[in-house]
Coordinates of C-alpha atoms in Angstrom, one line a residue:
M1 CA 193.7 -54.1 25.0
P2 CA 194.0 -57.6 26.3
V3 CA 191.4 -58.4 29.1
S4 CA 192.9 -59.2 32.5
L5 CA 190.9 -61.9 34.4
S6 CA 189.0 -61.2 37.5
N7 CA 185.4 -61.4 38.7
E8 CA 185.0 -57.7 37.7
T9 CA 186.0 -58.3 34.1
L10 CA 183.7 -61.3 33.4
G11 CA 181.4 -59.0 31.4
Q12 CA 184.3 -57.8 29.2
L13 CA 185.4 -61.1 27.7
P14 CA 186.3 -61.2 24.0
S15 CA 183.7 -62.9 21.8
R16 CA 186.2 -65.7 21.0
V17 CA 186.2 -66.8 24.7
E18 CA 183.2 -68.8 26.1
P19 CA 182.3 -67.5 29.6
P20 CA 181.5 -69.7 32.6
P21 CA 177.9 -71.0 32.0
F22 CA 176.8 -69.9 35.5
D23 CA 176.9 -67.0 37.9
R24 CA 179.9 -67.5 40.1
R25 CA 178.3 -65.5 42.9
T26 CA 175.8 -68.4 43.4
V27 CA 178.5 -71.1 43.8
K28 CA 180.0 -72.5 47.0
A29 CA 183.0 -74.9 47.2
G30 CA 182.0 -78.5 47.9
I31 CA 185.2 -80.0 46.4
A32 CA 188.7 -79.3 47.6
H33 CA 191.3 -80.2 45.0
I34 CA 194.9 -80.7 46.0
G35 CA 197.5 -80.3 43.2
V36 CA 196.1 -77.6 40.9
G37 CA 198.2 -78.2 37.8
A38 CA 197.4 -78.1 34.1
F39 CA 195.7 -81.5 33.9
H40 CA 193.3 -80.8 36.7
R41 CA 192.4 -77.5 35.2
A42 CA 191.7 -79.1 31.9
H43 CA 189.9 -82.2 33.2
L44 CA 188.0 -82.3 36.6
A45 CA 187.6 -78.6 36.6
I46 CA 186.1 -78.7 33.0
Y47 CA 183.6 -81.3 33.9
T48 CA 182.7 -79.4 37.1
N49 CA 182.5 -76.1 35.1
R50 CA 179.8 -77.9 33.0
V51 CA 177.9 -79.3 35.9
L52 CA 177.7 -76.0 37.7
A53 CA 175.4 -74.7 34.9
D54 CA 172.7 -76.9 36.5
E55 CA 170.9 -74.9 39.1
D56 CA 170.8 -77.8 41.6
M57 CA 174.6 -78.3 41.5
R58 CA 175.7 -74.9 42.8
D59 CA 177.2 -76.3 46.0
W60 CA 179.9 -78.2 44.1
G61 CA 182.4 -75.5 43.2
I62 CA 186.1 -76.1 43.7
L63 CA 188.5 -74.9 46.3
G64 CA 192.0 -75.2 44.7
I65 CA 195.0 -76.0 46.9
N66 CA 198.7 -76.2 46.0
L67 CA 201.2 -77.6 48.5
L68 CA 204.6 -77.3 46.8
E69 CA 207.0 -74.4 46.9
H70 CA 207.6 -74.4 43.2
D71 CA 203.9 -73.6 42.6
G72 CA 204.4 -70.1 43.9
P73 CA 204.1 -68.4 40.5
L74 CA 200.9 -70.3 39.7
A75 CA 199.5 -69.4 43.1
D76 CA 200.2 -65.7 42.5
A77 CA 198.5 -65.9 39.1
L78 CA 195.4 -67.7 40.3
T79 CA 195.0 -65.5 43.3
A80 CA 195.3 -62.3 41.2
Q81 CA 192.7 -63.8 38.8
D82 CA 190.1 -64.8 41.4
G83 CA 190.7 -68.5 40.4
L84 CA 189.8 -67.8 36.7
Y85 CA 191.8 -69.1 33.8
S86 CA 191.3 -70.1 30.2
V87 CA 191.4 -73.6 28.6
S88 CA 192.0 -73.7 24.9
E89 CA 191.1 -77.0 23.3
F90 CA 192.5 -77.8 19.8
D91 CA 191.2 -80.5 17.5
S92 CA 193.4 -82.4 15.1
K93 CA 192.8 -79.8 12.4
G94 CA 194.0 -76.9 14.6
A95 CA 190.5 -75.5 15.3
R96 CA 190.5 -73.8 18.8
T97 CA 187.7 -73.5 21.3
T98 CA 188.5 -71.4 24.4
H99 CA 186.6 -71.7 27.7
L100 CA 186.9 -69.4 30.6
V101 CA 186.7 -71.8 33.6
G102 CA 185.0 -70.4 36.7
A103 CA 184.6 -73.6 38.7
M104 CA 187.5 -72.8 41.1
V105 CA 185.7 -70.3 43.3
D106 CA 188.4 -70.2 46.0
Y107 CA 192.2 -70.9 46.1
L108 CA 194.8 -71.5 48.9
Y109 CA 198.6 -71.9 48.7
A110 CA 199.7 -74.0 51.6
P111 CA 203.3 -72.7 52.0
R112 CA 201.8 -69.3 52.8
D113 CA 198.6 -70.3 54.6
G114 CA 198.8 -73.9 55.8
S115 CA 196.6 -73.4 58.8
R116 CA 193.8 -72.0 56.6
V117 CA 194.1 -75.1 54.4
L118 CA 193.6 -77.4 57.4
D119 CA 190.6 -75.3 58.5
R120 CA 188.9 -75.5 55.1
L121 CA 189.5 -79.2 54.7
A122 CA 187.9 -79.7 58.1
D123 CA 184.9 -77.6 57.1
P124 CA 181.7 -79.8 56.6
S125 CA 180.9 -77.9 53.4
I126 CA 183.8 -79.8 51.7
R127 CA 182.5 -83.2 50.9
I128 CA 185.1 -84.4 48.3
V129 CA 188.9 -83.9 48.4
S130 CA 190.3 -84.7 44.9
L131 CA 193.9 -85.3 44.1
T132 CA 196.4 -84.9 41.2
I133 CA 199.7 -85.4 43.0
T134 CA 201.5 -87.5 40.3
E135 CA 202.1 -91.2 40.2
G136 CA 205.0 -91.0 42.6
G137 CA 203.2 -88.7 45.0
Y138 CA 201.4 -91.7 46.7
L139 CA 204.8 -92.9 48.1
I140 CA 204.0 -96.6 47.5
D141 CA 207.2 -98.6 47.1
E142 CA 207.9 -101.6 44.8
H143 CA 206.5 -104.0 47.5
G144 CA 203.3 -102.1 47.7
N145 CA 204.1 -100.5 51.0
F146 CA 203.7 -96.8 52.0
R147 CA 207.1 -95.1 52.5
V148 CA 206.6 -94.0 56.1
G149 CA 210.2 -93.0 56.3
D150 CA 209.9 -90.3 53.6
D151 CA 211.2 -87.0 54.8
T152 CA 207.9 -85.1 54.4
V153 CA 206.0 -87.9 56.0
A154 CA 208.4 -87.9 59.0
H155 CA 208.0 -84.1 59.3
D156 CA 204.2 -84.3 59.2
L157 CA 204.0 -87.1 61.8
A158 CA 206.2 -85.0 64.1
H159 CA 204.4 -81.7 63.4
P160 CA 200.7 -82.6 62.9
D161 CA 199.5 -78.9 63.2
S162 CA 201.9 -77.7 60.5
P163 CA 202.0 -80.4 57.8
R164 CA 203.8 -80.0 54.4
G165 CA 202.6 -83.1 52.5
V166 CA 199.3 -84.2 51.2
F167 CA 198.8 -87.0 53.7
G168 CA 199.5 -84.8 56.6
Y169 CA 196.8 -82.4 55.4
L170 CA 194.3 -85.2 54.6
V171 CA 194.7 -87.1 57.9
G172 CA 195.0 -83.9 59.9
A173 CA 191.7 -82.6 58.5
L174 CA 190.0 -86.0 59.0
E175 CA 191.2 -86.1 62.6
R176 CA 189.6 -82.7 63.2
R177 CA 186.3 -83.9 61.7
R178 CA 186.3 -87.0 63.8
A179 CA 186.9 -85.0 67.0
A180 CA 184.1 -82.5 66.1
G181 CA 181.6 -85.2 65.0
I182 CA 181.7 -83.9 61.4
P183 CA 181.2 -86.5 58.6
A184 CA 184.3 -87.5 56.6
F185 CA 184.9 -86.4 53.1
T186 CA 185.5 -88.7 50.1
V187 CA 189.1 -88.9 48.8
M188 CA 189.0 -89.0 45.0
S189 CA 192.2 -89.6 43.1
C190 CA 192.4 -88.2 39.5
D191 CA 196.0 -89.4 38.9
N192 CA 197.1 -91.7 36.0
L193 CA 197.6 -94.6 38.4
R194 CA 196.2 -98.1 38.3
H195 CA 193.6 -98.5 41.1
N196 CA 194.2 -94.9 42.0
G197 CA 191.5 -94.8 44.7
A198 CA 192.9 -98.0 46.3
Q199 CA 196.4 -96.5 46.2
A200 CA 195.2 -93.3 47.9
K201 CA 193.4 -95.4 50.5
K202 CA 196.6 -97.4 51.2
A203 CA 198.7 -94.3 51.6
V204 CA 196.1 -92.4 53.8
L205 CA 195.5 -95.4 56.1
A206 CA 199.3 -96.1 56.5
F207 CA 199.9 -92.5 57.4
A208 CA 197.0 -92.5 59.8
R209 CA 198.1 -95.7 61.5
A210 CA 201.5 -94.1 62.1
R211 CA 199.7 -91.2 63.8
S212 CA 196.8 -93.0 65.6
P213 CA 195.5 -96.6 65.1
E214 CA 192.1 -95.4 66.3
L215 CA 192.0 -92.6 63.8
A216 CA 193.0 -95.1 61.0
E217 CA 190.1 -97.4 62.0
W218 CA 187.6 -94.5 61.8
I219 CA 189.0 -93.5 58.4
E220 CA 188.7 -97.0 57.1
R221 CA 185.0 -97.1 58.2
Q222 CA 184.0 -93.6 57.1
V223 CA 186.0 -92.5 54.1
D224 CA 185.3 -93.6 50.5
F225 CA 188.1 -93.9 47.9
P226 CA 186.6 -94.3 44.4
N227 CA 188.8 -95.5 41.6
A228 CA 188.8 -93.5 38.4
M229 CA 190.2 -93.5 34.9
V230 CA 191.1 -90.1 33.6
D231 CA 192.3 -89.1 30.1
R232 CA 193.2 -85.8 28.4
I233 CA 196.5 -84.9 26.8
T234 CA 197.5 -81.6 28.5
P235 CA 201.0 -80.3 27.8
A236 CA 202.8 -77.9 30.1
T237 CA 202.1 -74.2 29.2
T238 CA 205.5 -72.6 28.4
P239 CA 205.9 -68.8 28.4
A240 CA 205.9 -68.9 24.6
V241 CA 202.7 -70.9 24.5
R242 CA 201.1 -68.5 27.0
E243 CA 201.9 -65.5 24.8
Q244 CA 200.5 -67.3 21.7
L245 CA 197.3 -68.3 23.5
N246 CA 196.8 -64.7 24.9
A247 CA 197.4 -63.3 21.4
A248 CA 194.8 -65.6 20.0
T249 CA 192.2 -65.2 22.7
G250 CA 192.5 -61.5 23.5
L251 CA 193.1 -62.3 27.2
D252 CA 195.8 -61.3 29.6
D253 CA 195.8 -64.7 31.3
Q254 CA 198.8 -65.7 33.4
A255 CA 197.6 -69.3 33.9
P256 CA 196.2 -70.5 30.6
V257 CA 195.9 -74.2 29.7
V258 CA 196.2 -75.8 26.3
C259 CA 194.9 -79.3 25.6
E260 CA 193.4 -81.6 23.0
D261 CA 189.7 -81.6 22.4
F262 CA 189.4 -85.3 23.6
I263 CA 188.4 -85.8 27.2
Q264 CA 187.3 -88.9 29.1
W265 CA 186.6 -89.8 32.7
V266 CA 185.3 -93.2 34.0
L267 CA 184.4 -93.1 37.7
E268 CA 183.2 -95.6 40.3
D269 CA 180.1 -94.4 42.1
T270 CA 181.4 -94.6 45.7
F271 CA 180.4 -91.3 47.3
R272 CA 178.3 -91.8 50.5
H273 CA 178.6 -88.0 51.2
G274 CA 177.3 -87.0 47.8
R275 CA 178.8 -85.8 44.5
P276 CA 178.0 -83.6 41.5
A277 CA 175.9 -85.2 38.7
W278 CA 178.9 -85.3 36.4
E279 CA 177.2 -88.1 34.3
R280 CA 174.9 -85.4 32.9
H281 CA 177.9 -83.9 31.2
G282 CA 179.9 -86.9 29.8
V283 CA 181.4 -88.8 32.7
Q284 CA 180.9 -92.5 32.6
I285 CA 179.8 -93.9 36.0
V286 CA 180.5 -97.6 36.5
N287 CA 180.6 -100.1 39.3
D288 CA 184.2 -101.2 38.5
V289 CA 186.7 -99.0 36.7
S290 CA 189.5 -101.6 36.6
P291 CA 189.2 -102.8 33.0
Y292 CA 188.9 -99.2 31.7
E293 CA 192.0 -98.0 33.6
D294 CA 193.9 -101.1 32.6
A295 CA 193.2 -100.4 28.9
K296 CA 194.0 -96.7 29.1
I297 CA 197.2 -97.2 31.1
R298 CA 198.5 -100.0 29.0
L299 CA 197.6 -98.3 25.7
L300 CA 197.9 -94.6 26.1
N301 CA 200.3 -94.2 28.9
G302 CA 202.3 -97.3 27.8
S303 CA 202.6 -95.8 24.3
H304 CA 203.7 -92.5 25.7
Q305 CA 206.5 -94.3 27.5
M306 CA 207.4 -96.4 24.5
L307 CA 207.8 -93.3 22.5
S308 CA 209.5 -91.0 25.0
Y309 CA 213.2 -92.1 25.3
P310 CA 213.8 -93.5 21.8
A311 CA 212.3 -90.5 20.0
F312 CA 214.0 -88.0 22.3
L313 CA 217.4 -89.7 22.0
A314 CA 216.9 -89.8 18.2
G315 CA 216.6 -86.0 18.2
H316 CA 212.9 -85.4 18.1
R317 CA 211.4 -82.9 20.6
R318 CA 207.7 -82.8 19.9
V319 CA 205.4 -85.8 20.2
D320 CA 203.4 -85.0 17.1
V321 CA 206.5 -84.8 14.9
A322 CA 207.8 -88.1 16.3
V323 CA 204.5 -89.9 15.7
K324 CA 204.4 -88.7 12.1
D325 CA 207.9 -90.2 11.6
P326 CA 207.1 -93.5 9.8
L327 CA 209.7 -95.4 11.8
F328 CA 208.2 -94.4 15.2
N329 CA 204.6 -94.7 13.9
R330 CA 205.2 -98.3 12.9
Y331 CA 207.0 -99.0 16.2
L332 CA 204.1 -97.7 18.2
S333 CA 201.5 -99.4 16.1
D334 CA 203.3 -102.7 16.6
F335 CA 203.4 -102.1 20.4
L336 CA 199.7 -101.4 20.5
D337 CA 198.7 -104.4 18.3
H338 CA 201.2 -107.1 19.4
D339 CA 202.4 -106.2 22.9
A340 CA 199.9 -104.2 24.9
G341 CA 196.6 -104.7 23.1
V342 CA 196.6 -108.5 23.1
W343 CA 195.9 -108.6 26.8
L344 CA 192.8 -106.4 26.7
S345 CA 189.1 -106.7 25.7
S346 CA 186.8 -104.1 24.4
L347 CA 184.5 -102.4 26.9
P348 CA 181.2 -100.5 26.9
G349 CA 182.0 -97.1 25.4
M350 CA 185.6 -98.1 24.6
D351 CA 186.0 -100.3 21.5
L352 CA 189.7 -101.0 21.4
G353 CA 190.2 -101.1 17.7
P354 CA 189.0 -97.5 17.1
Y355 CA 190.6 -96.5 20.4
K356 CA 194.1 -97.6 19.3
K357 CA 193.7 -95.8 16.0
K358 CA 192.4 -92.7 17.7
L359 CA 195.5 -92.7 20.1
L360 CA 197.9 -92.2 17.2
E361 CA 195.7 -89.4 15.8
R362 CA 195.7 -87.7 19.2
F363 CA 199.4 -88.0 19.5
S364 CA 199.7 -86.4 16.1
N365 CA 197.9 -83.3 17.1
A366 CA 200.4 -80.5 16.2
S367 CA 198.2 -77.8 17.6
I368 CA 199.0 -78.8 21.2
A369 CA 202.7 -79.3 20.5
D370 CA 203.1 -81.9 23.3
Q371 CA 206.8 -82.2 24.3
L372 CA 208.8 -85.4 24.5
D373 CA 210.6 -84.2 27.6
R374 CA 207.3 -84.2 29.4
L375 CA 207.0 -87.9 28.6
C376 CA 210.5 -88.5 29.7
L377 CA 209.9 -86.9 33.1
D378 CA 209.8 -89.2 36.1
G379 CA 210.4 -92.5 34.2
G380 CA 211.4 -94.2 37.4
S381 CA 207.8 -93.8 38.6
K382 CA 206.0 -94.3 35.3
I383 CA 207.8 -97.4 33.8
P384 CA 206.7 -99.8 36.6
G385 CA 203.1 -98.8 36.3
F386 CA 202.7 -98.0 32.6
L387 CA 204.8 -100.8 31.1
G388 CA 205.4 -103.3 33.9
P389 CA 202.0 -105.1 33.5
T390 CA 202.5 -105.6 29.8
L391 CA 206.1 -106.7 30.1
T392 CA 205.2 -109.2 32.8
A393 CA 202.3 -110.6 30.8
C394 CA 204.4 -111.0 27.8
L395 CA 207.2 -112.9 29.6
E396 CA 204.8 -115.0 31.7
H397 CA 203.2 -116.2 28.5
G398 CA 206.4 -116.7 26.6
R399 CA 205.7 -114.0 24.2
D400 CA 208.4 -112.1 22.4
A401 CA 208.8 -108.7 24.0
R402 CA 211.6 -107.2 21.8
R403 CA 210.1 -103.7 21.7
L404 CA 210.0 -103.5 25.4
A405 CA 213.6 -104.7 25.6
F406 CA 214.5 -101.9 23.2
L407 CA 212.6 -99.4 25.3
L408 CA 214.4 -100.4 28.5
A409 CA 217.8 -100.1 26.7
T410 CA 216.9 -96.6 25.6
F411 CA 215.9 -95.7 29.2
D412 CA 219.2 -97.0 30.5
R413 CA 221.0 -94.9 27.9
Y414 CA 218.9 -91.8 28.7
V415 CA 219.6 -91.8 32.4
R416 CA 223.3 -92.9 32.2
V417 CA 224.6 -91.0 29.2
G418 CA 222.9 -87.6 29.4
K419 CA 223.3 -86.7 25.7
D420 CA 221.1 -87.6 22.7
D421 CA 222.4 -89.1 19.5
N422 CA 223.3 -85.7 18.2
G423 CA 225.4 -84.9 21.3
E424 CA 222.9 -82.5 22.8
A425 CA 222.9 -82.6 26.6
Y426 CA 219.6 -82.6 28.7
P427 CA 218.7 -82.5 32.4
L428 CA 217.5 -85.6 34.1
R429 CA 214.3 -85.0 35.9
E430 CA 213.2 -87.7 38.3
P431 CA 211.4 -85.9 41.2
N432 CA 209.7 -89.0 42.6
A433 CA 211.9 -92.0 42.0
M434 CA 215.5 -90.8 42.0
R435 CA 216.2 -93.4 44.6
L436 CA 215.5 -96.1 42.0
V437 CA 217.3 -94.3 39.1
Q438 CA 220.5 -93.2 41.0
P439 CA 221.9 -96.8 41.1
L440 CA 221.7 -96.9 37.3
I441 CA 223.7 -93.6 37.1
D442 CA 226.3 -94.8 39.6
S443 CA 226.7 -98.2 37.9
D444 CA 229.0 -99.0 35.0
S445 CA 227.0 -102.1 34.2
K446 CA 224.1 -102.4 31.7
D447 CA 222.7 -105.1 34.0
T448 CA 221.7 -102.8 36.8
L449 CA 218.4 -101.8 35.1
I450 CA 217.3 -105.2 34.0
E451 CA 218.1 -106.6 37.5
S452 CA 216.2 -103.9 39.2
V453 CA 213.1 -105.6 40.5
E454 CA 211.7 -102.3 41.6
L455 CA 211.8 -100.8 38.1
V456 CA 211.1 -103.8 35.8
G457 CA 209.9 -106.7 38.0
P458 CA 211.7 -110.0 38.6
L459 CA 211.1 -111.7 35.2
P460 CA 213.4 -109.7 32.8
A461 CA 216.6 -110.8 34.5
R462 CA 215.4 -114.5 34.5
D463 CA 214.3 -114.7 30.9
P464 CA 217.3 -115.6 28.7
R465 CA 215.7 -114.5 25.4
F466 CA 214.6 -111.1 26.8
R467 CA 217.9 -110.6 28.5
K468 CA 219.8 -111.3 25.3
Q469 CA 217.5 -108.9 23.4
Y470 CA 218.1 -106.2 25.9
D471 CA 221.9 -106.7 25.8
T472 CA 221.9 -106.6 22.0
C473 CA 219.9 -103.3 22.0
V474 CA 222.2 -101.7 24.6
E475 CA 225.2 -102.5 22.4
A476 CA 223.6 -101.4 19.2
L477 CA 222.4 -98.1 20.8
S478 CA 225.9 -97.4 22.0
S479 CA 227.5 -98.1 18.7
H480 CA 225.0 -96.8 16.2
G481 CA 222.2 -94.8 18.0
V482 CA 218.5 -95.1 18.2
R483 CA 217.4 -94.8 14.6
W484 CA 219.9 -97.3 13.2
T485 CA 218.9 -99.8 16.0
L486 CA 215.1 -99.4 15.5
E487 CA 215.3 -99.7 11.8
R488 CA 217.1 -103.0 12.2
L489 CA 215.4 -104.3 15.3
D490 CA 214.0 -107.4 13.8
A491 CA 217.1 -108.3 12.0
L492 CA 219.2 -107.8 15.2
L493 CA 216.9 -109.8 17.4
D494 CA 215.6 -112.7 15.2

């Protein structure tokens, strides 16, 4: 019989599942994490699961928090399982290692218990509040300003005791701490966002200023916002994958996670209120994470975006299958070597030559079956951050950026046509930047995208060579499709 997960069944785990390396009864929550999704459970929670094995670290368990209505099923699963879940890591040869993660010792679902969330965030035992709220969740617009007019923000400013959004909860809890003379917590972003700590600080301070200038001044003095670079490919767990994982592990886990065996976290050491000794278990602690995050975002996240729309429109659905296609493999290799990689330098612990080679190996991991539609999700938020810096650098220095012109043309086709080259329809999912993508859909002009400063910056529309390359790609895609266009890209654009 499959083993259901709870504190009571920890002694009944199948031999193929590694139990938590500590007694959960000895652990208290010192970290509150907002946005308990698959990536968090496979990344920060894994590092914390390791560190809790150290007897002097037992005050650093995790309180998991979800804010969104659509997280209800996950909330039910985690509540029923006492916060326990399995993470199955697969190497490139298909070998599996499954850990039962016990780091999340408490869990709250804000739509059902928002007042309790505020109470726990204001509790002095919580010294770090970490975030995975997606790139668009920080509500920073194309000009670098916080979108104070966002509907959720407006609600939370008007109803401070019953917030719905992350900044309402963060600022509300900090306000309570200030009033009670309780030290602030550190806000630690774990999102794939350049300068993620600085972005979190900008958003929190902007929200706080709209609520109380005095509170904002206190937060600016008392709250740390370390930057971090995070990396682990973690696909969504579909019902079919859940069944496969449970069959392999012997568990009845309603919230399992599947991921690659690679994991990386580079973190700035800015925690005046303390932190776990993650460096004992593989985290790289540095004074400045900027060059590491720049390399990772330009190379890994940039490559994901470069692959997403062309491969999906060409009919591929899995990342590993697309990367093993010689046409797309060569295209990605050229992007890494000639577009993104030329602006970077190797760093301690991150030699760029082997790193680029390793990326394609990781993308080729068939065991995790990463889906291209996951990469296509939320392109309006991802393209400016993941590809914008490389595109800008290329055009500023007069460098040919034809592969980026091709990618933008495929994105334009993806959002405006709604069918791949085989005629198969797909849903458009832009949860965080539909306001930027909707004008493309409403327009009958290919120029709308390339003239969108918010999406691509000001240079593409001003660069005659790039604009001609983009126009040529749009026309070729419309007439002949992705594969034909990519096979002849150099001949078309030379």
